[in-house]
Coordinates of C-alpha atoms in Angstrom, one line a residue:
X14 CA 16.2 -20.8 -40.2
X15 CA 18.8 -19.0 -41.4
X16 CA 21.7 -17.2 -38.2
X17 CA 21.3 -13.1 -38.5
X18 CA 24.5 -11.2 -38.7
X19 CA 25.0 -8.7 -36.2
X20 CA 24.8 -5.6 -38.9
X21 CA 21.1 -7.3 -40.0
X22 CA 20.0 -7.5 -36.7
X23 CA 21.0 -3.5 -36.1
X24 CA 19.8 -2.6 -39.1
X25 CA 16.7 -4.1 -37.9
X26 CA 16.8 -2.4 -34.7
X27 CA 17.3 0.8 -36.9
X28 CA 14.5 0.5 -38.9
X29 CA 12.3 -0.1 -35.9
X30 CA 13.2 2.8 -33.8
X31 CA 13.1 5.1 -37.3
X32 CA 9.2 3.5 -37.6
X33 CA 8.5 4.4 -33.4
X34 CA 9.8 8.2 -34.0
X35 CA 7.4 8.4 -37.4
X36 CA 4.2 7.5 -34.5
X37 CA 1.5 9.8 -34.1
X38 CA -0.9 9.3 -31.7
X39 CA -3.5 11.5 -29.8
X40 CA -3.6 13.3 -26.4
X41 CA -5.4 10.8 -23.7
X42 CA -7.8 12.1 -21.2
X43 CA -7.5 10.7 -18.0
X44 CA -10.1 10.0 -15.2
X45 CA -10.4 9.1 -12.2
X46 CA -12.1 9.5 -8.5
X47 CA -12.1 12.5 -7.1
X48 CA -14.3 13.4 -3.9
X49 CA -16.9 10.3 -4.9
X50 CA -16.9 11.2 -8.8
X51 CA -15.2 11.1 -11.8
X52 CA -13.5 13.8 -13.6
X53 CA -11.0 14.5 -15.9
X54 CA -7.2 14.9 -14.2
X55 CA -6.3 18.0 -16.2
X56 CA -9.6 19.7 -14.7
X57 CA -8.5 19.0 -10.9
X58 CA -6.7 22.0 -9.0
X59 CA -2.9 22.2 -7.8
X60 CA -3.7 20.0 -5.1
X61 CA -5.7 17.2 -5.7
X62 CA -3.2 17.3 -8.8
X63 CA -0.3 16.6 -6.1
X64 CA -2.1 13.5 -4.5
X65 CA -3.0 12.1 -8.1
X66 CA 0.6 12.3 -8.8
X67 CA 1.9 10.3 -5.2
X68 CA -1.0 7.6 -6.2
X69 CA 0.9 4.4 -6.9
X70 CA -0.2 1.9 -9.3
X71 CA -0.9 -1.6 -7.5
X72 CA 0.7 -4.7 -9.8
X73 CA 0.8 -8.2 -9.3
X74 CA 4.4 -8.0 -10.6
X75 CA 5.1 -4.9 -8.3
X76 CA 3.4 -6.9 -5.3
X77 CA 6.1 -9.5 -5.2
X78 CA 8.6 -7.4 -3.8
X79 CA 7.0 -7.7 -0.2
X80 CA 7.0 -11.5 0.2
X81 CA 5.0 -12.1 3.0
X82 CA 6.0 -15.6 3.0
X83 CA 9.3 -15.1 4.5
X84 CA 8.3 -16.8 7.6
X85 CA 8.3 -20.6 8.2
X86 CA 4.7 -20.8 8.0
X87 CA 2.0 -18.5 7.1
X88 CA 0.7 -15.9 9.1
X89 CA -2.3 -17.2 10.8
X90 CA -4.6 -15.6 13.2
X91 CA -7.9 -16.4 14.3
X92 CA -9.6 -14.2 16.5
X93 CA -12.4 -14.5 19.3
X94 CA -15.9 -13.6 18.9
X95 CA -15.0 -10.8 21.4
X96 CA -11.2 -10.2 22.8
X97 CA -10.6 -9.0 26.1
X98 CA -7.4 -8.1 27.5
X99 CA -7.9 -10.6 30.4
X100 CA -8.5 -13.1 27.3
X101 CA -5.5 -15.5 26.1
X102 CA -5.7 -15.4 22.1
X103 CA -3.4 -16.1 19.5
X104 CA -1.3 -13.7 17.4
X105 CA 0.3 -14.0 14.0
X106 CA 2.7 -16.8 13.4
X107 CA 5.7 -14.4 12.5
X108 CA 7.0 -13.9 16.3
X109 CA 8.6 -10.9 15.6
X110 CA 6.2 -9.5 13.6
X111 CA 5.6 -5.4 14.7
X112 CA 3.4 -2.4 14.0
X113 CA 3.1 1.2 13.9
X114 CA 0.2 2.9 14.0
X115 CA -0.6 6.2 12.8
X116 CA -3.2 8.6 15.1
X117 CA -4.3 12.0 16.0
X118 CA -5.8 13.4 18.9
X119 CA -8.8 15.0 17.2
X120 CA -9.6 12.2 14.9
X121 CA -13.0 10.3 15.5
X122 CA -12.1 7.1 14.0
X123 CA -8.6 6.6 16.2
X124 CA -10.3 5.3 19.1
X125 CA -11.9 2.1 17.8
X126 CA -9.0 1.4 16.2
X127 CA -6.4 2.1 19.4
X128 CA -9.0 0.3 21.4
X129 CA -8.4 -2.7 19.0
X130 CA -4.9 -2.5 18.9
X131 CA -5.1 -2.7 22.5
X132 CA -6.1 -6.0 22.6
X133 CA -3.5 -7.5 20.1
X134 CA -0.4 -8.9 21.5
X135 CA 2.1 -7.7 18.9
X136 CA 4.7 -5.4 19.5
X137 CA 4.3 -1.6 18.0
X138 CA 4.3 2.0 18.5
X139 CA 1.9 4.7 18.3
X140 CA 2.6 7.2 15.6
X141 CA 1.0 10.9 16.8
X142 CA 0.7 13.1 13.8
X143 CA -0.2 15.9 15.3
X144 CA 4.0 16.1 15.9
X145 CA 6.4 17.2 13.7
X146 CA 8.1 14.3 13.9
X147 CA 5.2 11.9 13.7
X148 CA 4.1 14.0 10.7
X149 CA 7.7 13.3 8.8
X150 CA 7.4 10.0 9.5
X151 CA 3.8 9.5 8.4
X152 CA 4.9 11.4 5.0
X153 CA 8.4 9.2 4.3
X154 CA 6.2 6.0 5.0
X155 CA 3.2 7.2 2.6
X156 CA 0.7 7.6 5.2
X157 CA -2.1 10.2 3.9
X158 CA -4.7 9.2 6.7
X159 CA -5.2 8.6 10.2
X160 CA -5.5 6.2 11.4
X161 CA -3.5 3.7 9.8
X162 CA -1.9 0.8 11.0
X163 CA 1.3 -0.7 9.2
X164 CA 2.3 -4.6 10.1
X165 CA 5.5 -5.5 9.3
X166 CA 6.7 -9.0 9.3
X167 CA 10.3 -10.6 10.7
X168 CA 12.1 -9.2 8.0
X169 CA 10.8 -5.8 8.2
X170 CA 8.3 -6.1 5.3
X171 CA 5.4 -4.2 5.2
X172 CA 2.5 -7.0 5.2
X173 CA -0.7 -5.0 5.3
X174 CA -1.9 -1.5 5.8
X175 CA -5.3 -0.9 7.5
X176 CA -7.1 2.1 8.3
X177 CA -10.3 0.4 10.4
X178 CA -11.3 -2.3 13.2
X179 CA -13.0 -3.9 9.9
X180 CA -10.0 -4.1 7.8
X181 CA -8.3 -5.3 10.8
X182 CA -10.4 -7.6 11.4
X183 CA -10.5 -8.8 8.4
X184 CA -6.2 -9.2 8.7
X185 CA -6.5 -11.0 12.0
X186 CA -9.5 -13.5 10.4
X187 CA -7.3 -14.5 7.5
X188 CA -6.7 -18.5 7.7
X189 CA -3.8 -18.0 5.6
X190 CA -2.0 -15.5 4.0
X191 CA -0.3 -15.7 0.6
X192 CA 1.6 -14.0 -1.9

């Protein structure tokens, strides 16, 4: 094969953007969920617009970035049948491994999931939205519900992000996590 000169090879990339310019395409609807059906975006009002627009993408590539494997080993955790306080059980292998939990006062689902939290023996916080200041915070970490409960491992990565006792439970009951 013959070695390209540097004018053939931008002459080339000439060419090529010259052909991307000349593209004509069509306008692409969009759908997705909306309040339990779907519909097209451009049809949605002002504010479900907004919370399409803050929706993040999930990639494997993008999912990388929060290496959850930082720790020695992997985070294990296997949890009783039923946990009481009085109850010795284990907690994940990343010692310094944290929470916060997001709440309100009026919400119905906080309990269950406080009352669970209760019983783990992880360092964290409770979150109140119902303050301005829990409110800020809940909007710089992306938080759009309540409750929601953010783990972070020893290095200050968010690990998981759950918003019931049955997608806790289903965090604690992992064998082994991986990336």
């Amino acid at each position: 094969m013959e070695a390209r000169t540097i004018e053939q090879i931008e002459k080339e990339i000439a060419e090529t953007k010259a052909e991307l310019k000349d593209v004509h395409g069509s306008e692409t609807e969009v759908y997705a969920r909306i309040v339990g059906y779907y519909r097209a975006v451009k049809h949605w009002n002002k504010g479900k617009r907004d919370e399409f627009d803050q929706r993040k993408m999930f990639t494997l590539e993008a999912s990388k970035e929060y290496d959850i494997t930082a720790a020695d080993e992997p985070c294990v955790r296997t949890a009783p049948a039923k946990m009481n306080k009085t109850e010795e059980h284990p907690v994940m292998n990343t010692e310094a491994a944290t929470y916060e939990m997001y709440t309100r006062k009026t919400c119905p689902n906080c309990p269950p999931v406080k009352a669970f939290m209760a019983n783990v023996e992880i360092p964290g916080r409770n979150i109140d939205v119902d303050s301005e200041e829990g409110l800020a915070e809940a909007g710089n970490k992306g938080v759009f519900a309540a409750p929601t409960v953010i783990f972070y491992n020893n290095a200050g990565v968010e690990t998981a992000r759950c918003h019931n006792v049955e997608e806790l439970e289903a965090v604690f009951n992992k064998v082994a996590v991986t990336a």
